[in-house]
CSV table of C-alpha atoms and ligand atoms in Angstrom, one decimal:
chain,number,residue,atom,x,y,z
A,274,UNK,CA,-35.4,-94.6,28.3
A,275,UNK,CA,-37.4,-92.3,30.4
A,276,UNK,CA,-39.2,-89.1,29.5
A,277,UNK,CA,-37.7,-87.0,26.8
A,278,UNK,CA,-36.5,-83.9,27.6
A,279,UNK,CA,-37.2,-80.9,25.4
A,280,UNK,CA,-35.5,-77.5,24.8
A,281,UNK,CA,-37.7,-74.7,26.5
A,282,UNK,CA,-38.1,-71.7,24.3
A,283,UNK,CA,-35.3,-69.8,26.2
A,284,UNK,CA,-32.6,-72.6,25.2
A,285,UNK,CA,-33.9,-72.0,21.8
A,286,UNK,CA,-33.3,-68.6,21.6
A,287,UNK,CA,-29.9,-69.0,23.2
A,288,UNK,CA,-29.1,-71.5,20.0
A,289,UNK,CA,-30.6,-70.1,17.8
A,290,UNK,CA,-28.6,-66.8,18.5
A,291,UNK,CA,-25.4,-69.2,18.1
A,292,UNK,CA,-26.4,-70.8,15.0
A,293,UNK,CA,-27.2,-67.5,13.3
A,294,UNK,CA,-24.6,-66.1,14.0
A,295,UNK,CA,-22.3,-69.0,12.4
A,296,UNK,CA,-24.6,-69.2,9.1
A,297,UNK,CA,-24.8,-65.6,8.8
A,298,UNK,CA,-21.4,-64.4,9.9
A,299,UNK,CA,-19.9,-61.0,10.4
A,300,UNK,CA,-23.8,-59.1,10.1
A,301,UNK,CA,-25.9,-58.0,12.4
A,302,UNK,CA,-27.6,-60.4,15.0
A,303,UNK,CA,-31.1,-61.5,14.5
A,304,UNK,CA,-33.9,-58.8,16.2
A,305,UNK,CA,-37.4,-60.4,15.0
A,306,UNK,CA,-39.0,-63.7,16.1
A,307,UNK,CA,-42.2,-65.8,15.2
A,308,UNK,CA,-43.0,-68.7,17.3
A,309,UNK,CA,-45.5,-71.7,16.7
A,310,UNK,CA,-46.0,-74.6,19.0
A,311,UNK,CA,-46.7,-78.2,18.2
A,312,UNK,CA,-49.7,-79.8,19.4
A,313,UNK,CA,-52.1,-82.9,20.5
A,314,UNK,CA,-55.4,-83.8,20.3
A,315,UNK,CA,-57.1,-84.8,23.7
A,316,UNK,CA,-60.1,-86.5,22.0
A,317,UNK,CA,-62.1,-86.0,19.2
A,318,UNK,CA,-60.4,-88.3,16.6
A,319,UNK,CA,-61.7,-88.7,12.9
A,320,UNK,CA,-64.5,-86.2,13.2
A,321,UNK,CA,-63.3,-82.9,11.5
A,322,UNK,CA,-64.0,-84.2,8.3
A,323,UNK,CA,-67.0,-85.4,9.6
A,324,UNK,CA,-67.9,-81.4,10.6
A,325,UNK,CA,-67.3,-82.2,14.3
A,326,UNK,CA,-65.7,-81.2,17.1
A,327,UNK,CA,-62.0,-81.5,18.4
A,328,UNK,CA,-60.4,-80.8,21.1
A,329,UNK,CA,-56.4,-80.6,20.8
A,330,UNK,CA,-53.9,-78.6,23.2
A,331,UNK,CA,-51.0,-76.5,22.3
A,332,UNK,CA,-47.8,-78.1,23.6
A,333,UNK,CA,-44.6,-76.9,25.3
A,334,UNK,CA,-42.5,-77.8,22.5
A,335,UNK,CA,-41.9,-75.0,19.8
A,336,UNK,CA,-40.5,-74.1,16.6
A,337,UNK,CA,-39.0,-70.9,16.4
A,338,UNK,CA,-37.9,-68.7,13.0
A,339,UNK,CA,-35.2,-66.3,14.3
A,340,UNK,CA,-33.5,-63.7,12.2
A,341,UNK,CA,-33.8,-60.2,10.5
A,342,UNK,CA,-34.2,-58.2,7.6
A,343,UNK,CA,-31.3,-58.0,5.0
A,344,UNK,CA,-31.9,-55.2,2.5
A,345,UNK,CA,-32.1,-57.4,-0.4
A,346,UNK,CA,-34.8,-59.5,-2.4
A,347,UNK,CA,-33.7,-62.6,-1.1
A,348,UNK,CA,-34.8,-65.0,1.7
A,349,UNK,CA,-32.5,-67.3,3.2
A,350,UNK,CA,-33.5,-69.6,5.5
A,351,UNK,CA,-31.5,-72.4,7.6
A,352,UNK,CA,-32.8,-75.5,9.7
A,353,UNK,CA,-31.0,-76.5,12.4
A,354,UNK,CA,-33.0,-79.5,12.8
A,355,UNK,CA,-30.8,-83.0,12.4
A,356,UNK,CA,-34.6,-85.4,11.5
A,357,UNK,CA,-34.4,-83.4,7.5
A,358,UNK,CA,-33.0,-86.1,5.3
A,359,UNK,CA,-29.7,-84.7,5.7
A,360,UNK,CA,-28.2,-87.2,3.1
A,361,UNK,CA,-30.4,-85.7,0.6
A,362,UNK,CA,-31.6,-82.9,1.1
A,363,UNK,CA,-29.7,-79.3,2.4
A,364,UNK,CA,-30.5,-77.5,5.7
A,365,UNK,CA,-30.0,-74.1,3.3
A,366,UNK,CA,-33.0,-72.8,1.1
A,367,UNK,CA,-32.7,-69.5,-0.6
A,368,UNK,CA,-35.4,-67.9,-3.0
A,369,UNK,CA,-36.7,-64.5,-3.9
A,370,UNK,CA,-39.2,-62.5,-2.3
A,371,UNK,CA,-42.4,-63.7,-4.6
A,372,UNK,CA,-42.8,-59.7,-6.1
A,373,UNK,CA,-39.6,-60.7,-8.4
A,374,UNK,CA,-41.0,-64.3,-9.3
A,375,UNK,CA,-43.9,-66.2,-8.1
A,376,UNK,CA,-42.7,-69.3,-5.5
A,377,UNK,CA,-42.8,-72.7,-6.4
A,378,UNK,CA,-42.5,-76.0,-5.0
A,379,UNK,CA,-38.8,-77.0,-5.3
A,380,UNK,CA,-36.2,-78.8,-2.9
A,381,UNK,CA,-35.1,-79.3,0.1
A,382,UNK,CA,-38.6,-79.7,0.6
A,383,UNK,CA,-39.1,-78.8,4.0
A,384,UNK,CA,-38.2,-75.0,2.9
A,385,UNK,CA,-41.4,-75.8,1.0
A,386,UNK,CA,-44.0,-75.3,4.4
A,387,UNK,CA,-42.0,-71.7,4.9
A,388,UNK,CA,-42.4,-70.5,1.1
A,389,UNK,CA,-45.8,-71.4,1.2
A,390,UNK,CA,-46.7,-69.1,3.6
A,391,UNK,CA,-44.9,-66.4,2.4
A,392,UNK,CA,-46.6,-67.1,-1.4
A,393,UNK,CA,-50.0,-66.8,0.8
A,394,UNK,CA,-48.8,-63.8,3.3
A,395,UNK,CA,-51.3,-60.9,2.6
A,396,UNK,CA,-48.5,-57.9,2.1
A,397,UNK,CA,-45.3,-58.0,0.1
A,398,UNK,CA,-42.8,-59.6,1.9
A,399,UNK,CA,-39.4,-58.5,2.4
A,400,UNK,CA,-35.9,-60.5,2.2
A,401,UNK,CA,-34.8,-61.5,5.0
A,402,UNK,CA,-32.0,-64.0,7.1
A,403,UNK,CA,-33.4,-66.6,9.2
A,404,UNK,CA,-32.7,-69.8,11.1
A,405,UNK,CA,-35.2,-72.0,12.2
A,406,UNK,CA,-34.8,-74.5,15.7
A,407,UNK,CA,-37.8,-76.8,17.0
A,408,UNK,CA,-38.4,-78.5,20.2
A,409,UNK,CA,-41.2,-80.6,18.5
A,410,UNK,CA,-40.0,-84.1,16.9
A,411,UNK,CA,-40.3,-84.0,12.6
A,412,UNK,CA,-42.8,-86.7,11.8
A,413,UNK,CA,-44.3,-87.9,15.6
A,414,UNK,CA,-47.7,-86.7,15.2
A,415,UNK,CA,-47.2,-83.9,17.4
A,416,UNK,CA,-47.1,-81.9,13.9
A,417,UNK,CA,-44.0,-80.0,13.3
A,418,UNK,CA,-45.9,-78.8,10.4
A,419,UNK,CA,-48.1,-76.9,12.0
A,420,UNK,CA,-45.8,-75.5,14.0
A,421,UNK,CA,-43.3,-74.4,11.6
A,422,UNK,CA,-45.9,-72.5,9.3
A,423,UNK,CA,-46.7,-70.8,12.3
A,424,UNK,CA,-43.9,-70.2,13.0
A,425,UNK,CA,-43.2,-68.9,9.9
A,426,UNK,CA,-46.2,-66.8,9.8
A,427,UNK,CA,-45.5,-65.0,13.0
A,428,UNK,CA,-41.9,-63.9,11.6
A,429,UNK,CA,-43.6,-62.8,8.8
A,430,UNK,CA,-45.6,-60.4,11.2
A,431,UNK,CA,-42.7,-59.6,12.8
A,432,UNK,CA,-40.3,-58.5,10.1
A,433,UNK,CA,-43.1,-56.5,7.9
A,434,UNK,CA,-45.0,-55.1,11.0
A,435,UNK,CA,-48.1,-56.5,9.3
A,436,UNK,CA,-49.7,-58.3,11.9
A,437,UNK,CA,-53.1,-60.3,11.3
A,438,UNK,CA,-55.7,-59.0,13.6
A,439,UNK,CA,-58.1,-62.0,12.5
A,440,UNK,CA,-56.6,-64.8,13.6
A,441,UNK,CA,-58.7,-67.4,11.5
A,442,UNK,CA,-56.9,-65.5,8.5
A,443,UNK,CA,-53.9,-66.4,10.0
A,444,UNK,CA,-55.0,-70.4,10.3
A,445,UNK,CA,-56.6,-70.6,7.2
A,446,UNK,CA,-53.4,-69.3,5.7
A,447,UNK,CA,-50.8,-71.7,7.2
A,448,UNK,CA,-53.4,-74.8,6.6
A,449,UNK,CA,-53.3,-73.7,2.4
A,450,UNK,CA,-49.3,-73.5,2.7
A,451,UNK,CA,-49.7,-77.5,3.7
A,452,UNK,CA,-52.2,-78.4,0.9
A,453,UNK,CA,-50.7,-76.0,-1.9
A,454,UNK,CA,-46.8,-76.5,-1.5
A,455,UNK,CA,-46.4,-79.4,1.2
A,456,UNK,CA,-49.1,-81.4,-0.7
A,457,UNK,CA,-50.8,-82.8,2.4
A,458,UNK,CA,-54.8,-81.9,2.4
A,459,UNK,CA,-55.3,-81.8,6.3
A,460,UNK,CA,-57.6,-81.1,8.3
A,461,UNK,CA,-57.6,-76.7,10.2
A,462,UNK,CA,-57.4,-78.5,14.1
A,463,UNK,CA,-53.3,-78.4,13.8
A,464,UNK,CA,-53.0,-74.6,12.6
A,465,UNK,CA,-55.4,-73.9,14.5
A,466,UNK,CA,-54.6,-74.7,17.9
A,467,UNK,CA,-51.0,-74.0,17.3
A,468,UNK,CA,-52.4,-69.9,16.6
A,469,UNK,CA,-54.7,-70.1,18.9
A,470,UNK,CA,-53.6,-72.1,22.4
A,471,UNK,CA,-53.8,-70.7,25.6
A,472,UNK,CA,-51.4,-71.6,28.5
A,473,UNK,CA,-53.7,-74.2,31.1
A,474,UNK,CA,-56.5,-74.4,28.4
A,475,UNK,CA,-57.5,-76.9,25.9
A,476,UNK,CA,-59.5,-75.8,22.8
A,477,UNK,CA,-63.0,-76.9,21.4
A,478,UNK,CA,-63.0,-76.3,17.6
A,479,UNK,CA,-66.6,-77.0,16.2
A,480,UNK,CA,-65.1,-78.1,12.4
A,481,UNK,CA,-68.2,-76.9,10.7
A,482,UNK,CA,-68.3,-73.5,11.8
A,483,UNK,CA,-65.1,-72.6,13.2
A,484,UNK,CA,-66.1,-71.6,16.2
A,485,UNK,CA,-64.2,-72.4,19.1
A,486,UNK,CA,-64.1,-72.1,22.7
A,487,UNK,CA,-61.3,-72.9,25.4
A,488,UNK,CA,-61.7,-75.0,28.1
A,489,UNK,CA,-59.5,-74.2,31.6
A,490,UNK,CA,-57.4,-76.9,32.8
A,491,UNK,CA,-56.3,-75.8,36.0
A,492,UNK,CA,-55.4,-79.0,38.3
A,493,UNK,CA,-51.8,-79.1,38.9
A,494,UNK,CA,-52.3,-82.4,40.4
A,495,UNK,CA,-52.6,-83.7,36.8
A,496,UNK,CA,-50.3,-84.2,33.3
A,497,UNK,CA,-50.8,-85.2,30.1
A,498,UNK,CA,-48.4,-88.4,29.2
A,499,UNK,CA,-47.6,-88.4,25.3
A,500,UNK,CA,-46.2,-92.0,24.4
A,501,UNK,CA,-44.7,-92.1,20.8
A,502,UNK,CA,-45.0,-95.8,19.6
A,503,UNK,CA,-42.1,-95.4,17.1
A,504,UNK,CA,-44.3,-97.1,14.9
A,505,UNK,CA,-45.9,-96.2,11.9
A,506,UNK,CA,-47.5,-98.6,9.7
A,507,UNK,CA,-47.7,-98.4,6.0
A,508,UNK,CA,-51.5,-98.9,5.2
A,509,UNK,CA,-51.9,-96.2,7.2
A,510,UNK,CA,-52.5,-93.2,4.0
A,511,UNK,CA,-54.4,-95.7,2.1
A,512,UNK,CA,-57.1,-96.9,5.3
A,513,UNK,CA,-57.3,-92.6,5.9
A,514,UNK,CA,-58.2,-92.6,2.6
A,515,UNK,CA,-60.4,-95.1,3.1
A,516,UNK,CA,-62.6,-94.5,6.5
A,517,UNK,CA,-63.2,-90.8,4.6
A,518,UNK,CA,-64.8,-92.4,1.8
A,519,UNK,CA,-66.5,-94.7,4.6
A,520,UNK,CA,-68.0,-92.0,6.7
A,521,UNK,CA,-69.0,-90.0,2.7
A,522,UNK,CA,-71.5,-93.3,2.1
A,523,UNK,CA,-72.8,-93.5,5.5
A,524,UNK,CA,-73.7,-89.7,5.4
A,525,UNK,CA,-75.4,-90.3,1.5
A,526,UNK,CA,-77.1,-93.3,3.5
A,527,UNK,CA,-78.4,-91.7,6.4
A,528,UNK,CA,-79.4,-88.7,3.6
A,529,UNK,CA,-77.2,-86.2,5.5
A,530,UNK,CA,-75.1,-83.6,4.5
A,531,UNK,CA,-72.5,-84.9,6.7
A,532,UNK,CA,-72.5,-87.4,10.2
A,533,UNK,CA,-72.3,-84.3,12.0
A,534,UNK,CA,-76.6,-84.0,11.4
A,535,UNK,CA,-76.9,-87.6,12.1
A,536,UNK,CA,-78.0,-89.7,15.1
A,537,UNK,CA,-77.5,-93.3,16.8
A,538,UNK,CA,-81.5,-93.5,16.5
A,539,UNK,CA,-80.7,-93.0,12.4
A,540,UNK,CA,-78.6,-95.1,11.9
A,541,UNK,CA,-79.8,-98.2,14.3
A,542,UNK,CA,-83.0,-97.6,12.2
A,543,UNK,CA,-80.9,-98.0,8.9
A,544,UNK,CA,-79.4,-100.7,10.2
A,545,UNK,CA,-82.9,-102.3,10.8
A,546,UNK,CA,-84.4,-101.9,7.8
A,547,UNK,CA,-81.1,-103.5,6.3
A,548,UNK,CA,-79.9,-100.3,4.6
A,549,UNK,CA,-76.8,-100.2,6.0
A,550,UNK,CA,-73.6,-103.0,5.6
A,551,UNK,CA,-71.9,-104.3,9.4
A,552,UNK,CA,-68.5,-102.3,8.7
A,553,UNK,CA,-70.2,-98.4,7.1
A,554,UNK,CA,-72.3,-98.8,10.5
A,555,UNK,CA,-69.5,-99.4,12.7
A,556,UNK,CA,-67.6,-96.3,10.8
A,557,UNK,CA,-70.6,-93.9,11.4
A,558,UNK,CA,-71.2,-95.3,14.7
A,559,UNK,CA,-67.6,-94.2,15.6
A,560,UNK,CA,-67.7,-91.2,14.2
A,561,UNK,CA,-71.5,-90.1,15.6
A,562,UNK,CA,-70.7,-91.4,19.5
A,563,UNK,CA,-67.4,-89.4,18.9
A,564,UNK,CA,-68.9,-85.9,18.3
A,565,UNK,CA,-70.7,-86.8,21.5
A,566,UNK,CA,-68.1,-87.3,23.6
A,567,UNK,CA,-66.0,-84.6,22.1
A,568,UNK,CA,-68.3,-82.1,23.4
A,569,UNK,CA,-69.1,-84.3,26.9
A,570,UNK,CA,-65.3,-84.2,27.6
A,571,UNK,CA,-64.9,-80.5,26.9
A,572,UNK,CA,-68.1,-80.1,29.4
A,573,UNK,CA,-67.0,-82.3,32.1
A,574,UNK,CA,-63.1,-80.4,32.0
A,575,UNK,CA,-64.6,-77.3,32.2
A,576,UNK,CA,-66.4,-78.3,35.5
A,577,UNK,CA,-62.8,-80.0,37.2
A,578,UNK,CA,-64.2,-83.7,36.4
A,579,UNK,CA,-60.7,-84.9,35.4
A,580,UNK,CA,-61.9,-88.8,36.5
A,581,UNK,CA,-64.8,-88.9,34.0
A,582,UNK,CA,-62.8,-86.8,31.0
A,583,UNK,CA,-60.3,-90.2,31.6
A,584,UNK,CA,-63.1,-92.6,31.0
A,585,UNK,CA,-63.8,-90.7,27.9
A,586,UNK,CA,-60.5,-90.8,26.8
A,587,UNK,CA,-60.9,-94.5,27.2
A,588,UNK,CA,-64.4,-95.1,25.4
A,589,UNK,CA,-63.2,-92.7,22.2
A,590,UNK,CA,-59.7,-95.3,22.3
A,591,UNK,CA,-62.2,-98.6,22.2
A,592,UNK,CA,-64.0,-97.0,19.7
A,593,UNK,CA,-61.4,-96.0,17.3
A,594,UNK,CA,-60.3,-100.1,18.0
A,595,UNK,CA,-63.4,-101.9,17.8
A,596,UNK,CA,-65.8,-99.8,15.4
A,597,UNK,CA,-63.4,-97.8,13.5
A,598,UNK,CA,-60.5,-99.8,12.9
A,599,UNK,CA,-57.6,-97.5,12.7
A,600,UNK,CA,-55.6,-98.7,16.2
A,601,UNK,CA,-52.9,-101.3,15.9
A,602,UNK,CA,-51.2,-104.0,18.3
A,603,UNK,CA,-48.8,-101.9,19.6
A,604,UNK,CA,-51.1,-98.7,20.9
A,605,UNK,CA,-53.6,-100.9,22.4
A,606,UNK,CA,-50.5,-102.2,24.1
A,607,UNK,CA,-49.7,-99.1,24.9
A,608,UNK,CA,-53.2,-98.1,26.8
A,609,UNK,CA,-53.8,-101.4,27.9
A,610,UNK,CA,-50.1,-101.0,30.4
A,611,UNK,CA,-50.9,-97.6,31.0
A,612,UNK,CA,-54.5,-98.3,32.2
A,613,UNK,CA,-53.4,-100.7,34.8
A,614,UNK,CA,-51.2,-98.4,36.6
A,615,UNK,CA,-53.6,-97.2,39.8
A,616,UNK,CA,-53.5,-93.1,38.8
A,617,UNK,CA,-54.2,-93.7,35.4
A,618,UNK,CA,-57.7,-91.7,34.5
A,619,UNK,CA,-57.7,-92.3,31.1
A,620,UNK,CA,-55.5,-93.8,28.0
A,621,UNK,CA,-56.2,-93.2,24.3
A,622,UNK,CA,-54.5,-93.4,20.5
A,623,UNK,CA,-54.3,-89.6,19.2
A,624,UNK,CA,-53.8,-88.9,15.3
A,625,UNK,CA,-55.3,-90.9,12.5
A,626,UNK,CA,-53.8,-94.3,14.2
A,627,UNK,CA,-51.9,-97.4,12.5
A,628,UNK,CA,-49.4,-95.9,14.7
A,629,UNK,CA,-47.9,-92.5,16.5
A,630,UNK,CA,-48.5,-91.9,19.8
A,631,UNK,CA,-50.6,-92.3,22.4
A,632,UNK,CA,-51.9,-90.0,25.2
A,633,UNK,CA,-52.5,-90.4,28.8
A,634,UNK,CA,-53.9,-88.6,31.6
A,635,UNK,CA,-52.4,-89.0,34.8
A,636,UNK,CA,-51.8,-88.1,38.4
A,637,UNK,CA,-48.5,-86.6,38.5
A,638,UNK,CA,-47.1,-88.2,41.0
A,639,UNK,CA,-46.9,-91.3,39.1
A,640,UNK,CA,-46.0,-90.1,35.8
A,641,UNK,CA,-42.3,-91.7,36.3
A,642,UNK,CA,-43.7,-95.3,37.5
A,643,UNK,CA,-46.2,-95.5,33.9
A,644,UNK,CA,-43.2,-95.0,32.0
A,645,UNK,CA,-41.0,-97.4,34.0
A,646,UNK,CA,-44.4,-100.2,33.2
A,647,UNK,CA,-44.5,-99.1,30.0
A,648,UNK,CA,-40.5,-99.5,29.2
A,649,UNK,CA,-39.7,-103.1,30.5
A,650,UNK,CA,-43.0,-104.3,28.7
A,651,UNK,CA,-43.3,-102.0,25.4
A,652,UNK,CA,-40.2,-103.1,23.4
A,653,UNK,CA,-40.2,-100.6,20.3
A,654,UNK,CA,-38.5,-98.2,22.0
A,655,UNK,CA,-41.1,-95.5,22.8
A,656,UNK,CA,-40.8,-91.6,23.4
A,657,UNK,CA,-42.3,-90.2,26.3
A,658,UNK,CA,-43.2,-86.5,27.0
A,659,UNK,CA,-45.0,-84.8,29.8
A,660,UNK,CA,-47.4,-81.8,29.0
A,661,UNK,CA,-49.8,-79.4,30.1
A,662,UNK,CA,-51.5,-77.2,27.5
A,663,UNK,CA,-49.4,-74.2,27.0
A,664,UNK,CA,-49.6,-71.1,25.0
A,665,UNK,CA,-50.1,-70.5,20.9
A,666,UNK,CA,-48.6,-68.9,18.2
A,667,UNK,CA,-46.2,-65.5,19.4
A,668,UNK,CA,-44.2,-62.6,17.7
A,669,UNK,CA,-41.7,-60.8,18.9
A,670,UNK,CA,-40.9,-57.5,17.4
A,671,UNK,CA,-37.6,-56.5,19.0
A,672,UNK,CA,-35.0,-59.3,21.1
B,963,ADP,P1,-45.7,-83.9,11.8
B,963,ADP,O1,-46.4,-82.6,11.4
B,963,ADP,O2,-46.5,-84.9,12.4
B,963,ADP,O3,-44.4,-83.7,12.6
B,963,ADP,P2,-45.3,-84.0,8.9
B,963,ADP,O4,-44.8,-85.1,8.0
B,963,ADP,O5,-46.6,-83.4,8.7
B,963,ADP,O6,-45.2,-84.6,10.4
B,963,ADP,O7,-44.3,-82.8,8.9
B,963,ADP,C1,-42.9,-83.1,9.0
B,963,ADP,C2,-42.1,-82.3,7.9
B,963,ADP,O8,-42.2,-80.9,8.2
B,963,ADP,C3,-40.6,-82.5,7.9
B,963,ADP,O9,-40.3,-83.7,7.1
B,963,ADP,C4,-40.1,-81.3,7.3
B,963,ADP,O10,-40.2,-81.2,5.9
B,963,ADP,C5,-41.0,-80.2,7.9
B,963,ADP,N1,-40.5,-79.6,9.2
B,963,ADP,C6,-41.1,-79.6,10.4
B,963,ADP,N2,-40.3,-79.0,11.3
B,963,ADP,C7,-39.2,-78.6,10.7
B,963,ADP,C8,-38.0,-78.0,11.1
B,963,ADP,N3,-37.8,-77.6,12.3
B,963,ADP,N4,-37.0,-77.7,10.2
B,963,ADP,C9,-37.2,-78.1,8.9
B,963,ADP,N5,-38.3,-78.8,8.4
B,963,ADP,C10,-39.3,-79.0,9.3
B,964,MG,MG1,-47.9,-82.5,10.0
């Protein structure tokens, strides 16, 4: 297997055309657009609940909504995408604008992420005919979520002419959709870089106070490697779960508000006095050198230092491993094969771990022989995609 390749946004269009035109036959072709990218985080893992920093990149691969208005006071909405349970559940959704009835959670579920943020759109929305096609694989960690709310959102701007002009509105919206009708509490980083990205930049989000700042990544010469580990362990909700509650008593510990305000010197000093167990100071320890880094990498990017961002990448991985628990066997395989290859600046897990992908930063010249090293040694049948940071969310008004 070598590296995956994705439909560009063009090839999307050009389907999605096709495919509306067969669910939605004999009307008028689709004239409005919203598009939301998928994304990955660089470094910075475990830390936005924490209040720290992130910084993730808007990727290549998109989800489009396609479609247009229909006169009526109905929404109907169709997903191309094969990953839905078809068995079970429909690629069709249908529902009324929420001015007739409030929205509710209901099946197929993934229709769920789009009525969510139409429930929190801030005007009256209007029926409409849509078909949705992605680029970004359902449940990698490369969050199709994200991407589809956006997605969503952006179509939403499209076919009302209400556009947002503040775009943390916009974020804060599509994150609410996830935790009110998609029941997953996460984090703003995904919805945020998938509004925000900008082509050949990564972006530093300070979680605390949303302020963010992109960071140019110009060199040519070098690629971001995404290795799905087509593995995905079960403890993983349960440990998540756990490492928060983890980080909450090293923070009443430390008597902080949250490990953001704390230091190595406080907690080696806790540790000293014997206030602190072995494994909540390995948690904090993670979590405290992490917010460092975070902010060292975007530093040391923003200067061209690609070779020291790589040994970053590589210090957050042995962290997450050694002090915060939360890799497994198969991604430290993963980095260990990658790191051999001469080329290789730096290999890390990206997500909550237990699983999903890995990410790699490498010379692209030698993008093809990692994934050769990887593939005769890795035996789960990984994913590969090469990236650079691309742009964020987009609307299009008229097709
Ligand atoms: P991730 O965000 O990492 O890809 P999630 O479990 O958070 O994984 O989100 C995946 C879910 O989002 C899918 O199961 C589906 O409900 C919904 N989804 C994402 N993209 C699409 C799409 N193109 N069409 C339909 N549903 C989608
Ligand atoms: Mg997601």
């Amino acid at each position: 297997m070598s590296v995956t390749q994705t439909d560009t946004m063009e090839e999307l269009i050009k389907k999605g055309f096709e495919f509306f035109d067969k669910h939605f036959p004999g009307g008028k072709k689709p004239d409005k657009m919203g598009v939301g990218p998928g994304r990955v985080n660089l470094i910075g893992e475990h830390t936005d609940y924490n209040e720290g920093y992130v910084l993730p990149m808007a990727l290549p691969m998109v989800t489009i909504m396609l479609g247009r208005t229909n006169d009526t006071d109905t929404c109907r909405v169709v997903t191309a995408s094969s990953d839905i349970d078809c068995a079970k559940e429909s690629n069709y959704a249908e529902f009324k604008i929420p001015s007739i009835k409030p929205l509710s959670v209901g099946v197929p579920k993934w229709a769920n992420y789009v009525k969510g943020v139409i429930a929190c759109f801030q005007s009256i929305v209007v029926g409409f005919d849509a078909v949705i096609l992605s680029s970004v694989p359902l449940g990698g960690g490369l969050s199709s979520s994200a991407s589809l709310e956006v997605a969503t959102y952006s179509f939403i701007e499209a076919i009302t002419g209400n556009k947002t002009t503040q775009l943390v509105k916009k974020v804060m919206v599509c994150q609410n959709a996830e935790h009110m009708f998609a029941g997953v509490p996460c984090g703003i980083m995904d919805q945020f870089i998938s509004v925000m990205g900008v082509d050949g930049h990564a972006l530093l989000i300070d979680c605390k106070t949303l302020q963010h700042e992109l960071v140019p990544f110009t060199d040519t010469n070098y690629l971001f490697l995404i290795t799905n580990s087509n593995i995905h362990h079960e403890l993983s909700d349960g440990q998540y779960q756990l490492r928060r509650f983890q980080c909450e008593e090293a923070s009443d510990l430390l008597n902080v508000t949250s490990l953001r305000s704390a230091t190595l010197d406080n907690l080696n000093r806790a540790r000293d006095e014997g206030k602190i167990n072995l494994v909540i100071y390995k948690r904090a320890k993670h979590v405290i050198t992490e917010i460092e880094r975070t902010k060292t990498a975007a530093n040391v990017l923003s200067q061209g230092d690609y070779k020291k961002f790589g040994e970053l990448m590589n210090e957050s991985h042995n962290s997450l491993r050694d002090d915060f628990e939360v890799s497994c066997r198969e991604l430290d395989q993963l980095v260990e094969l990658a790191r051999k290859v001469p080329g290789v600046l730096g290999s890390r897990m990206t997500g909550g771990g237990f699983g999903g992908c890995t990410i790699t930063l490498v010379e692209r010249n030698i993008v093809d022989l990692v994934v050769d090293i990887i593939n005769s040694e890795y035996k789960q049948d990984p994913k590969f995609y090469v990236v650079s940071p691309s742009c964020g969310a987009k609307i299009f008004t008229s097709l």
